[in-house]
CSV table of C-alpha atoms in Angstrom, one decimal:
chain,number,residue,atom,x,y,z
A,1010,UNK,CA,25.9,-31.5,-40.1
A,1011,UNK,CA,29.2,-33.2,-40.5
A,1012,UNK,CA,31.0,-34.3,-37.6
A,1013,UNK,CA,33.9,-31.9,-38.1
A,1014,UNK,CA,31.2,-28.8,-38.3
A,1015,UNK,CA,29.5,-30.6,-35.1
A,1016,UNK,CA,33.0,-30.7,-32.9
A,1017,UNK,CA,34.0,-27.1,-34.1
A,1018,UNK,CA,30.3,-25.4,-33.3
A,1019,UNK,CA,30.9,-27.5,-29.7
A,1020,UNK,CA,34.5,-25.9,-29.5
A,1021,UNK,CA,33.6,-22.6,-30.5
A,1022,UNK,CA,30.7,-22.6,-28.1
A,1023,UNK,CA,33.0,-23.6,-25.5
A,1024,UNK,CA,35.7,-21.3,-25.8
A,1025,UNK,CA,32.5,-17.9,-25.9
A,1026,UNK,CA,31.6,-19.8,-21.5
A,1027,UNK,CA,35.4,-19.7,-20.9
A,1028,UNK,CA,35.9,-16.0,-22.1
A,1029,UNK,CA,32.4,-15.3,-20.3
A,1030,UNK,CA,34.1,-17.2,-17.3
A,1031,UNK,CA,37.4,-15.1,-17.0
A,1032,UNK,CA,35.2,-11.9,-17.3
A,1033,UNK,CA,32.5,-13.3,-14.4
A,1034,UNK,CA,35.9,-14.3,-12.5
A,1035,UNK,CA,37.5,-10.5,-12.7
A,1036,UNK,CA,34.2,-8.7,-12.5
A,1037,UNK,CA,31.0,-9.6,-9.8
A,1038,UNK,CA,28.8,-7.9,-11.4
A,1039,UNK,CA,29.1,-8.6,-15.1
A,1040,UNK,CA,25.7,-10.2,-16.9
A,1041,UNK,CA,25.9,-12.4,-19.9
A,1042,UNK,CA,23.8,-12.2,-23.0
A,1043,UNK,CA,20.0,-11.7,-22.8
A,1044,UNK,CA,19.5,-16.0,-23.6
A,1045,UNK,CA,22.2,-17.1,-21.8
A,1046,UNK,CA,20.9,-14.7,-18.4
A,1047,UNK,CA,17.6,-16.2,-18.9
A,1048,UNK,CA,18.8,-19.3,-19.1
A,1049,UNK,CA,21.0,-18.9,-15.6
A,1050,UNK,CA,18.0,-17.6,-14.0
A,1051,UNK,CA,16.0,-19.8,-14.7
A,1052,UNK,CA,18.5,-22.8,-13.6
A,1053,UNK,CA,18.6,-21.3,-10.4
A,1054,UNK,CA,14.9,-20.9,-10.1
A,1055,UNK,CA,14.8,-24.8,-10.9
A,1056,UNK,CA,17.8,-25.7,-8.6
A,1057,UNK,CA,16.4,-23.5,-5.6
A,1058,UNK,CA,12.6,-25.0,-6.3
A,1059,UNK,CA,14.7,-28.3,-5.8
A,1060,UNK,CA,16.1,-27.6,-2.4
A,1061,UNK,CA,12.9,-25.8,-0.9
A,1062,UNK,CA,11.2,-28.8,-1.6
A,1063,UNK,CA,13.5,-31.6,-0.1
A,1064,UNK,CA,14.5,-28.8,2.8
A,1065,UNK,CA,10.3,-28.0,3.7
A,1066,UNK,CA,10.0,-30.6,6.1
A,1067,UNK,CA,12.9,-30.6,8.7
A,1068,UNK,CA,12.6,-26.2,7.9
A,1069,UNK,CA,9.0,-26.3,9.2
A,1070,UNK,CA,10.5,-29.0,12.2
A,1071,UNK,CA,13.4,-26.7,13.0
A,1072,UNK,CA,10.6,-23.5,13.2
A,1073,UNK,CA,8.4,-25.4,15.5
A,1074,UNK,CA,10.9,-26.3,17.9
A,1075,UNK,CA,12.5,-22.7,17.5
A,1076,UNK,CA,8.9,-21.6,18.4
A,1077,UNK,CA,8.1,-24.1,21.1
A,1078,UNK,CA,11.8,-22.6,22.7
A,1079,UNK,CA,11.6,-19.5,22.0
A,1080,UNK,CA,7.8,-18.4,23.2
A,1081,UNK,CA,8.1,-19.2,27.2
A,1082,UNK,CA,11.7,-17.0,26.7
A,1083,UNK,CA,9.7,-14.4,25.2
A,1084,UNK,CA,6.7,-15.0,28.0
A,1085,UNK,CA,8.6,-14.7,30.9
A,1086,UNK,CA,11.3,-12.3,30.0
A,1087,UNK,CA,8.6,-9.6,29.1
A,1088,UNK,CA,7.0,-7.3,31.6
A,1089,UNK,CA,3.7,-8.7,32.9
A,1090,UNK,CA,2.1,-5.3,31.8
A,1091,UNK,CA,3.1,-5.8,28.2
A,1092,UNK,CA,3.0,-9.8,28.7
A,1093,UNK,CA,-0.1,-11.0,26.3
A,1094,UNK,CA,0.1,-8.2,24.0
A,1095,UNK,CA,3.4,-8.7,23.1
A,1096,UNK,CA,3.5,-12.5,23.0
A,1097,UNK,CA,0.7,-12.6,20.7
A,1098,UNK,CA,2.1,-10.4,18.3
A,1099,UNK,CA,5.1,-12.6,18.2
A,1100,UNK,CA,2.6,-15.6,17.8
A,1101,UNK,CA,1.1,-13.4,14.8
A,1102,UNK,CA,5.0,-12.8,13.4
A,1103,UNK,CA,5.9,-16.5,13.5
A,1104,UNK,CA,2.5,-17.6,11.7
A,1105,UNK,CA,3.2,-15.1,9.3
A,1106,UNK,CA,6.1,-16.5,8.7
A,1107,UNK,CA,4.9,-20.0,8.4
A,1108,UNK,CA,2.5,-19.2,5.9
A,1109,UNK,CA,5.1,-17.5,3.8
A,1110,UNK,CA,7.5,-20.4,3.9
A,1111,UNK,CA,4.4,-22.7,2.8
A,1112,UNK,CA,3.2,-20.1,0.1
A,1113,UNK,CA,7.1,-20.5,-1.7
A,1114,UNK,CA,7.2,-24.3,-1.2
A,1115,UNK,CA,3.3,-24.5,-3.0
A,1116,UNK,CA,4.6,-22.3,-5.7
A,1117,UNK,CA,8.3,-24.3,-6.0
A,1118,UNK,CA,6.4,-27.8,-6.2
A,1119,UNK,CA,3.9,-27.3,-8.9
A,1120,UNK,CA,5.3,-26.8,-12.0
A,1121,UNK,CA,2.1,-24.9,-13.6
A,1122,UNK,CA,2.5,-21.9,-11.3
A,1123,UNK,CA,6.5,-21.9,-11.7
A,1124,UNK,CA,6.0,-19.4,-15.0
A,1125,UNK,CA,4.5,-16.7,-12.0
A,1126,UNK,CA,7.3,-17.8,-9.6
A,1127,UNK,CA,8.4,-14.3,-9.3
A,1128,UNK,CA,5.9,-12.4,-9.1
A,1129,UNK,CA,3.7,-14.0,-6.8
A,1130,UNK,CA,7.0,-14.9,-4.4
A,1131,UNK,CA,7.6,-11.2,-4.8
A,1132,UNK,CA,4.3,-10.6,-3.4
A,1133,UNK,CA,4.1,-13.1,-0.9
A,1134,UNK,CA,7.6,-12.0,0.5
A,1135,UNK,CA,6.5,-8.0,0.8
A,1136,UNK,CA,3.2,-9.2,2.4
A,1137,UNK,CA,5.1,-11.3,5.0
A,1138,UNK,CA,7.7,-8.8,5.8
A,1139,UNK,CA,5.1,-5.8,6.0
A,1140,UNK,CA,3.0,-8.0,8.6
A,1141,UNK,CA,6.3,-9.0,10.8
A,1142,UNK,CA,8.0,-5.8,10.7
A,1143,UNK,CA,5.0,-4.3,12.4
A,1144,UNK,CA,3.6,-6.5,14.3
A,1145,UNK,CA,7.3,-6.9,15.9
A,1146,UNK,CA,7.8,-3.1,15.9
A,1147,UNK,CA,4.4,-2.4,18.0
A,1148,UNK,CA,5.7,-4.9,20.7
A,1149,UNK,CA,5.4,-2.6,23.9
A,1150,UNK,CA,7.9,-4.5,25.5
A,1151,UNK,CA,11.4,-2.7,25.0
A,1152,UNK,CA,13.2,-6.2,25.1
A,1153,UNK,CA,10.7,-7.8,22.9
A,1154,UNK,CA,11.0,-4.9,20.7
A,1155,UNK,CA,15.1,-5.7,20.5
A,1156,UNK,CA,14.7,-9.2,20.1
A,1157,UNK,CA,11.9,-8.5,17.1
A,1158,UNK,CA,14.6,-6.9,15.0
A,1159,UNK,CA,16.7,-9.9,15.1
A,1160,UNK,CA,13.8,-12.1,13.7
A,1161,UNK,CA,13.4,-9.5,11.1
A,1162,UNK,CA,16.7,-9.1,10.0
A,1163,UNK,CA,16.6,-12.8,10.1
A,1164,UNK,CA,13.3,-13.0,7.8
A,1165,UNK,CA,15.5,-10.6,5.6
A,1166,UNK,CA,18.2,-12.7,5.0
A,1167,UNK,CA,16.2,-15.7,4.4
A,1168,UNK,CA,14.1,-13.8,1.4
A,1169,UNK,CA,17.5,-12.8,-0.1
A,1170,UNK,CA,19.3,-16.1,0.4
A,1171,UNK,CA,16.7,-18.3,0.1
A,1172,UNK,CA,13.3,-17.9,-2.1
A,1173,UNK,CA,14.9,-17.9,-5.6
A,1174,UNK,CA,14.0,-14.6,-6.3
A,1175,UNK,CA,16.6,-12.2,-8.8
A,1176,UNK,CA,18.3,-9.9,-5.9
A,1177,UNK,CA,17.1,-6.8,-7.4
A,1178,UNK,CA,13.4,-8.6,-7.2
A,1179,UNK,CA,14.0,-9.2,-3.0
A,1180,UNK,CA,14.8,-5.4,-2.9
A,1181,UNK,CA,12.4,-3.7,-4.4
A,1182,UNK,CA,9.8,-6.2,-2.3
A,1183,UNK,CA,12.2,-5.4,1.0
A,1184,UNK,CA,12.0,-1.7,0.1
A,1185,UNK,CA,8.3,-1.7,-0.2
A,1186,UNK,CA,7.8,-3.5,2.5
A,1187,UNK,CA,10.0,-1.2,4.8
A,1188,UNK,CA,7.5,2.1,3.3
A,1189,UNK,CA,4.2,0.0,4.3
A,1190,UNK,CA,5.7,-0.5,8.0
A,1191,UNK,CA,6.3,2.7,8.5
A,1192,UNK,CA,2.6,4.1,7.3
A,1193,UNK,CA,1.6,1.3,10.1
A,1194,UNK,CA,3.5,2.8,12.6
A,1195,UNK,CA,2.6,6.2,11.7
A,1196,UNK,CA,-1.5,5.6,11.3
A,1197,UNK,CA,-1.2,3.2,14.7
A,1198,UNK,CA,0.9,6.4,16.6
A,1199,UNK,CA,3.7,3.9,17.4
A,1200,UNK,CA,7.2,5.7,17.9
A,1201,UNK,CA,10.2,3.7,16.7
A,1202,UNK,CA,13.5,5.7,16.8
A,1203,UNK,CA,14.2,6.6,13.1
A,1204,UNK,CA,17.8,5.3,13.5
A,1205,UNK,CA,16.4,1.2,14.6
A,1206,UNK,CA,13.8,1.2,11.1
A,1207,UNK,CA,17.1,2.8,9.4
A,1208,UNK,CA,19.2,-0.2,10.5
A,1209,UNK,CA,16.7,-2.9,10.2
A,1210,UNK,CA,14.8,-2.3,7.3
A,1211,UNK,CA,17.3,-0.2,5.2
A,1212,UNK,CA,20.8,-1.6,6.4
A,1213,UNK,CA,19.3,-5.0,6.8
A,1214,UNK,CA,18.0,-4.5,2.7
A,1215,UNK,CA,21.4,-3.6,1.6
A,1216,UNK,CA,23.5,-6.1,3.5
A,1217,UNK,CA,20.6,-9.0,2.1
A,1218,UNK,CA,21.3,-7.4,-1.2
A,1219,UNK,CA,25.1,-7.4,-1.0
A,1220,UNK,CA,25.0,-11.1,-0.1
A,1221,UNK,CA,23.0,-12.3,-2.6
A,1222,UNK,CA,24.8,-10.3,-5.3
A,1223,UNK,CA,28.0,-12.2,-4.2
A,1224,UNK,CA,26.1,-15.3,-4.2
A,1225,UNK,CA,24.2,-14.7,-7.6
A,1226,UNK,CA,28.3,-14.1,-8.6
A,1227,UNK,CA,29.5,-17.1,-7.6
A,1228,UNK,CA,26.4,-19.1,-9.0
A,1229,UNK,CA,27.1,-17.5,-12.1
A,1230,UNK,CA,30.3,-18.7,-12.0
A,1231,UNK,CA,29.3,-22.7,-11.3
A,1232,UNK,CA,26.7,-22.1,-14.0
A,1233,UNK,CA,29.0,-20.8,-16.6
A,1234,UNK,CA,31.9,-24.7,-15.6
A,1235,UNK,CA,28.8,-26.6,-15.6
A,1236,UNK,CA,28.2,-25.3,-19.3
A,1237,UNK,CA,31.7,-26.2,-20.0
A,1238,UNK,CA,31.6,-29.7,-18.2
A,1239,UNK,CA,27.9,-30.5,-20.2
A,1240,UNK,CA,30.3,-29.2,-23.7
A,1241,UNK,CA,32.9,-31.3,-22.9
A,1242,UNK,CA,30.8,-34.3,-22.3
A,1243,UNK,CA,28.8,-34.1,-25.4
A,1244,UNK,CA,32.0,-33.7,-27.3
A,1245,UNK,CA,33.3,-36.9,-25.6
A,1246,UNK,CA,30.4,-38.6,-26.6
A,1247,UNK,CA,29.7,-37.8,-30.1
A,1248,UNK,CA,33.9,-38.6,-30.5
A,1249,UNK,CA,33.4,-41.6,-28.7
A,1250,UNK,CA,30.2,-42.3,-31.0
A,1251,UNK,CA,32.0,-41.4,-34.3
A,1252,UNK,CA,34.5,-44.1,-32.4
A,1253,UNK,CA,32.4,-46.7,-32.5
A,1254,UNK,CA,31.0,-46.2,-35.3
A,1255,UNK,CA,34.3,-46.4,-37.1
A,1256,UNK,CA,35.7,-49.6,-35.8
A,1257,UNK,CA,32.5,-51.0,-36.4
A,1258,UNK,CA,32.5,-49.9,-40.0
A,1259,UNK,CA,34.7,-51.1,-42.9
A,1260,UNK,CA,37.1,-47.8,-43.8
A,1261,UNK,CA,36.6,-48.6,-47.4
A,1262,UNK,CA,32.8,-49.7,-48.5
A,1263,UNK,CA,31.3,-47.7,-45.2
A,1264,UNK,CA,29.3,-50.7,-45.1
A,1265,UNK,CA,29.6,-52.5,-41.7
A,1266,UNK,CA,32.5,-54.9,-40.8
A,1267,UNK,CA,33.1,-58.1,-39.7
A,1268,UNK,CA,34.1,-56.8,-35.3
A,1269,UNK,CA,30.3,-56.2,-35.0
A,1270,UNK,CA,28.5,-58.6,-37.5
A,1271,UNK,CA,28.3,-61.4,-34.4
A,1272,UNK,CA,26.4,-59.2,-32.4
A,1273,UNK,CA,23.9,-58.1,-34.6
A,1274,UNK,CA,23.5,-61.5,-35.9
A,1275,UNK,CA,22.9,-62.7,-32.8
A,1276,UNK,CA,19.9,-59.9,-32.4
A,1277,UNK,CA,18.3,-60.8,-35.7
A,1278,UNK,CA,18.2,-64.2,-35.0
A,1279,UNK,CA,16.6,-63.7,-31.6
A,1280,UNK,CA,13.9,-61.5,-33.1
A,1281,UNK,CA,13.6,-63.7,-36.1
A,1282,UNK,CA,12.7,-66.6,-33.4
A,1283,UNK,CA,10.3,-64.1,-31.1
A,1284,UNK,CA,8.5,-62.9,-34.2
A,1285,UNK,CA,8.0,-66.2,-36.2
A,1286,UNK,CA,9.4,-65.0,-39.1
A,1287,UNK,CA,12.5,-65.9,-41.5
A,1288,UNK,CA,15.7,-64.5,-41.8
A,1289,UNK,CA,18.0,-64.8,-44.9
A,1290,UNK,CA,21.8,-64.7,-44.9
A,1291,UNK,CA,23.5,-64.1,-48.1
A,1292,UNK,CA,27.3,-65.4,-48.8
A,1293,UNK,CA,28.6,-62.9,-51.7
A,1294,UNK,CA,31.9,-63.2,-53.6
A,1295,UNK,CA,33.5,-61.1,-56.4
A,1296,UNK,CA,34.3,-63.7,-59.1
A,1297,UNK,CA,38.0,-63.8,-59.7
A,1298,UNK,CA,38.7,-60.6,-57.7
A,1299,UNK,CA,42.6,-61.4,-57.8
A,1300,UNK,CA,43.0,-61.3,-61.3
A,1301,UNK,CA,41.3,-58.1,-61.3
A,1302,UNK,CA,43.5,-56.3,-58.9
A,1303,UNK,CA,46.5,-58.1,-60.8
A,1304,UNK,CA,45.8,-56.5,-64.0
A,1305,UNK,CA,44.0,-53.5,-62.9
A,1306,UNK,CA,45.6,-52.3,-59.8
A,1307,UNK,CA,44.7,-52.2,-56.4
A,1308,UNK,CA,43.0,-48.4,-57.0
A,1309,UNK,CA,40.6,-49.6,-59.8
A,1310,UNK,CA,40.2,-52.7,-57.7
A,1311,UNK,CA,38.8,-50.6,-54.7
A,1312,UNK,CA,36.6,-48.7,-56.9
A,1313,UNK,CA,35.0,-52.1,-57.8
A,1314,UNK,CA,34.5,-53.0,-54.3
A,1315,UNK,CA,33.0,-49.4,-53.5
A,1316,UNK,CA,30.4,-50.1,-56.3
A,1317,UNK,CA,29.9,-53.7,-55.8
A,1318,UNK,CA,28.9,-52.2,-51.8
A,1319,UNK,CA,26.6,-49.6,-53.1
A,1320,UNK,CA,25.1,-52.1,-55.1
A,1321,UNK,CA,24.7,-53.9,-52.1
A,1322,UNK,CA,22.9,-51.2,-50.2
A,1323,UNK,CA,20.5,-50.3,-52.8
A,1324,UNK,CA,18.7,-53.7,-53.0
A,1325,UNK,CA,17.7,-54.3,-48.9
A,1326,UNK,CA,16.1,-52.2,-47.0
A,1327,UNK,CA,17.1,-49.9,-43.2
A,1328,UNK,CA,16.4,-53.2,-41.1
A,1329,UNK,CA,18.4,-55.6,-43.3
A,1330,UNK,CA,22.5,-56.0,-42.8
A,1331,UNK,CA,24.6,-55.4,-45.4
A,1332,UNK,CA,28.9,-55.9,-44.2
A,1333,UNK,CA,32.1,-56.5,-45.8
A,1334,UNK,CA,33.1,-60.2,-44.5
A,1335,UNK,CA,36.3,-59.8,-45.5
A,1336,UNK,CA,38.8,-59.3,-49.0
A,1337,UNK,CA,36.3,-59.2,-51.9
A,1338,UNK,CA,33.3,-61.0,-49.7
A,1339,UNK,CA,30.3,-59.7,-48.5
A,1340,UNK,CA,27.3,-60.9,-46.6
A,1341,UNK,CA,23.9,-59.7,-46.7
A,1342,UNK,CA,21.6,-60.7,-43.7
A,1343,UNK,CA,17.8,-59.9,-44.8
A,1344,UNK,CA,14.8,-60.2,-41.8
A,1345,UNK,CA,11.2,-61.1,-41.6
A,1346,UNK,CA,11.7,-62.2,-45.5
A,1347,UNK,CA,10.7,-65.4,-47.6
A,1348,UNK,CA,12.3,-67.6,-49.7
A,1349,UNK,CA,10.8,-66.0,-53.1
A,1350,UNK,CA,11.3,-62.7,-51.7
A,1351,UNK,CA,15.3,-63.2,-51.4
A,1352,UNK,CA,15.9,-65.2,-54.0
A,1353,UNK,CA,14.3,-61.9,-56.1
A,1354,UNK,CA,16.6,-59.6,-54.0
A,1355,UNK,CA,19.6,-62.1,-54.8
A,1356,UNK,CA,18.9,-61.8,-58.7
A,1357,UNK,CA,18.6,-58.4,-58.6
A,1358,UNK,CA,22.3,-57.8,-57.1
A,1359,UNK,CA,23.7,-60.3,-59.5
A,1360,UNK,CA,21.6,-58.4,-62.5
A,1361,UNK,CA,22.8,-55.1,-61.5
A,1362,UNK,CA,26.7,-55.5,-61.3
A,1363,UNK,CA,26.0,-57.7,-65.0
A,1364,UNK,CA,24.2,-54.7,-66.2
A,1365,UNK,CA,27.2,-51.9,-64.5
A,1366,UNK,CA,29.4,-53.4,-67.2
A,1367,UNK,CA,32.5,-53.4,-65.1
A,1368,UNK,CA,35.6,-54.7,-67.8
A,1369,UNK,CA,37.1,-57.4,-66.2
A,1370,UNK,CA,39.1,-58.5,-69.1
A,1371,UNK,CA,41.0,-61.4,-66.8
A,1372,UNK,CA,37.6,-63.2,-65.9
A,1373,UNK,CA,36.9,-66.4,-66.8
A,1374,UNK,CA,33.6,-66.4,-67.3
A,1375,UNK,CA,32.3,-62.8,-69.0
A,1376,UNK,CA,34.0,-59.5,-70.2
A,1377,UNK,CA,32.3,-57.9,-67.3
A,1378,UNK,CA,32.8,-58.0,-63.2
A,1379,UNK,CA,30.6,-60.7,-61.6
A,1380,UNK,CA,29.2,-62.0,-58.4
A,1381,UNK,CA,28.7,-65.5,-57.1
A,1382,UNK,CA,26.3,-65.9,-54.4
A,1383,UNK,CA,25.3,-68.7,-51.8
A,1384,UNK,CA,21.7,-68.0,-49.9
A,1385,UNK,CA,20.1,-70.1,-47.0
A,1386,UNK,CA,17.3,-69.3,-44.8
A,1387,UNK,CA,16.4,-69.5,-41.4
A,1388,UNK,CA,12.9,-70.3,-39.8
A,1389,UNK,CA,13.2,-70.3,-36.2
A,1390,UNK,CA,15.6,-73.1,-35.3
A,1391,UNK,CA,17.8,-73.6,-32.5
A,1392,UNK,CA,21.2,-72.7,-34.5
A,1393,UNK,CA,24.5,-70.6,-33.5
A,1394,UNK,CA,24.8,-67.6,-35.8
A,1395,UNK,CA,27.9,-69.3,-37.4
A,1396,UNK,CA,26.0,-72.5,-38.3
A,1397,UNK,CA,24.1,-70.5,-40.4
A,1398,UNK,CA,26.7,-68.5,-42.4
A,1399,UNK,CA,28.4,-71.8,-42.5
A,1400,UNK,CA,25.1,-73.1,-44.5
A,1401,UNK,CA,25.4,-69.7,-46.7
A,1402,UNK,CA,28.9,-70.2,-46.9
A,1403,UNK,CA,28.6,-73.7,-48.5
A,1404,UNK,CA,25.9,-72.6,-51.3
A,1405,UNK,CA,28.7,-70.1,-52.3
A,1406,UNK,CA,31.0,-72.8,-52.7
A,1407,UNK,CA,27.9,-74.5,-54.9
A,1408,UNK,CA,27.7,-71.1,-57.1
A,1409,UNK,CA,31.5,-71.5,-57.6
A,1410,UNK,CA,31.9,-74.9,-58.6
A,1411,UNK,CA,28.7,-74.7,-60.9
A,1412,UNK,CA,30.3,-72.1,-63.1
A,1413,UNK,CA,29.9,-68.6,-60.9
A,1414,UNK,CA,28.0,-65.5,-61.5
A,1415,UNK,CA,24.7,-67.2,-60.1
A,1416,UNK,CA,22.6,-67.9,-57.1
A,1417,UNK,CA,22.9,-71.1,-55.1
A,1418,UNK,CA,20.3,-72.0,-52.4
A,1419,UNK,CA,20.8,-74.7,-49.7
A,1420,UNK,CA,18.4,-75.1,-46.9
A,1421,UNK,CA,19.1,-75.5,-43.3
């Protein structure tokens, strides 16, 4: 994919999250498309997983003490008739309640039941809510009984707010849960005006549901900028990329360019020493390059340079360096190589543009463009990177003054 294809699909994806975003904005309840709504639910499974887990601890700290506080309230505020009954079904309410919180933070920690998150949260949810809405309901205490359907509408909120589960999901679990309290209470002969389960179980549902639907909205509506923000940053990193790459590359060849040839240098010769192996550099010049432009324009003389550079590239290999040092020079850099081994590579180039037959009708030597080209190589000694190409340099200089369109070796 080119990169104009590559910033387009990136713009065009991120105009679909802001359209998506304006409707969310102007409507609460819209729903995206069936990938994307997966998608959001399952980020806010993840993120909510996330916060269960790091929140477990001072939770189940904060419930203790609330239990340790609450429980001599509840013991001493109750009639003695109704006394140990009563207090024992709130011990049975806040267990309950314990074990439900620990049931979610099992399921949000490991990740091989996350896939049944729902369901068995769901489940574990109706359970709990069945077991304290009637435990809490068949209090005999009148005051007990009040103060029951503030834990439960508490319980409620905390199963729409907080387990992660879809709102629809913590409904259909809260409405259950409110039928199976109410066939306890009828099989155990307990009266509870009609109007207190109405309020608690039924108003309590719908307010939880209403919450978390306005939540869900506004989640919806961070999920839908965060989209935007991760769009915008890969865009600004495959421009920054394409960036780079560019000033690292020469506009003309695409072969790389002198602003980055230190740097690599520097990293092949540091392997080079760690591995024990030899590098070779390779000075390259374009015999009588002027004379070429002069007489065939600086278009045709471009062209030259393009095919000299492809030339270039098809005689080393992905882990060699291949740049334009500057005008009509190049430089080759070839790693974990021998002596006979670039020399081979050397002729080769030199063979290739010979056999090209490139009209060069002002050189001095042949009918045909040709290269001159100075080689040294490196084995593991203590040398700056410009040493070297200095050493390369100076076999170019040899090829020259021995005639051109040859190889010239010089040892370090």
């Amino acid at each position: 994919m080119t990169l104009e294809n590559e910033v387009e699909d990136i713009q065009k994806e991120r105009h679909e999250f802001e359209t998506l975003l304006g409707h969310q904005k102007k409507q609460i309840a819209s729903q995206f498309s069936e990938e994307l709504e997966e998608k959001f639910w399952n980020d806010r499974q993840a993120r909510i997983c996330k916060l269960i887990i790091s929140a477990f601890i001072p939770a189940s700290i904060f419930y203790l003490i609330f239990e340790i506080i609450s429980l001599p309230i509840n013991y001493f505020t109750t009639e003695a008739q109704f006394r140990n009954h009563d207090v024992f079904m709130t011990l049975i309410s806040y267990t309950t309640g314990w074990v439900a919180l620990l049931c979610i933070y099992i399921m949000a920690k490991h990740p091989i039941w996350k896939n049944n998150y729902s369901a068995i949260v769901s489940t574990v949810i109706c359970i709990s809510l069945t077991i304290v809405q009637s435990v809490l309901f068949l209090t005999q205490s009148l005051a007990m009984t009040w103060r029951g359907t503030l834990i439960i509408i508490f319980a409620l909120m905390f199963a729409y707010m907080c387990s992660g589960l879809r709102p629809l999901h913590t409904f259909v679990a809260g409405i259950i849960a409110a039928v199976l309290t109410c066939i306890v209470l009828g099989l155990t002969a307990k009266h509870v005006p009609p109007w207190v389960l109405f309020n608690v179980m039924i108003l309590g549902n719908l307010v939880g549901l209403g919450l978390a639907i306005l939540t869900v909205s506004t989640e919806r509506v961070r999920f839908l900028q965060s989209r935007i923000i991760e769009l915008d940053k890969k865009l600004y990193e495959i421009l920054n990329k394409h960036l780079t790459t560019i000033s690292q590359q020469d506009t003309l060849t695409l072969l790389g360019n002198r602003r980055s040839f230190k740097y690599q240098m520097e990293e092949m010769i540091q392997w080079t020493q760690q591995s024990q192996s030899s590098l070779a550099v390779l000075f390259i010049d374009v015999d009588f390059f002027k004379m070429f432009n002069d007489v065939y324009g600086h278009q045709q003389g471009d062209l030259a340079l393009v095919r000299v550079a492809q030339t270039l590239k098809r005689h080393i290999s992905e882990d060699d360096l291949a740049i334009r040092y500057g005008g009509e020079e190049f430089v080759i850099v070839l790693v974990n190589t021998n002596l006979q081994e670039s020399k081979q590579i050397a002729e080769n180039i030199l063979q290739d543009i010979r056999d090209q037959k490139i009209v060069h009708e002002k050189s001095e030597i042949s009918a045909y463009l040709t290269l001159s080209i100075g080689m040294t190589l490196y084995k593991n000694k203590q040398m700056a990177y410009d040493e070297i190409l200095n050493v390369a340099d100076n076999a170019l200089y040899e090829s020259k003054r021995l005639g051109r369109d040859r190889l010239t070796y010089l040892e370090i």
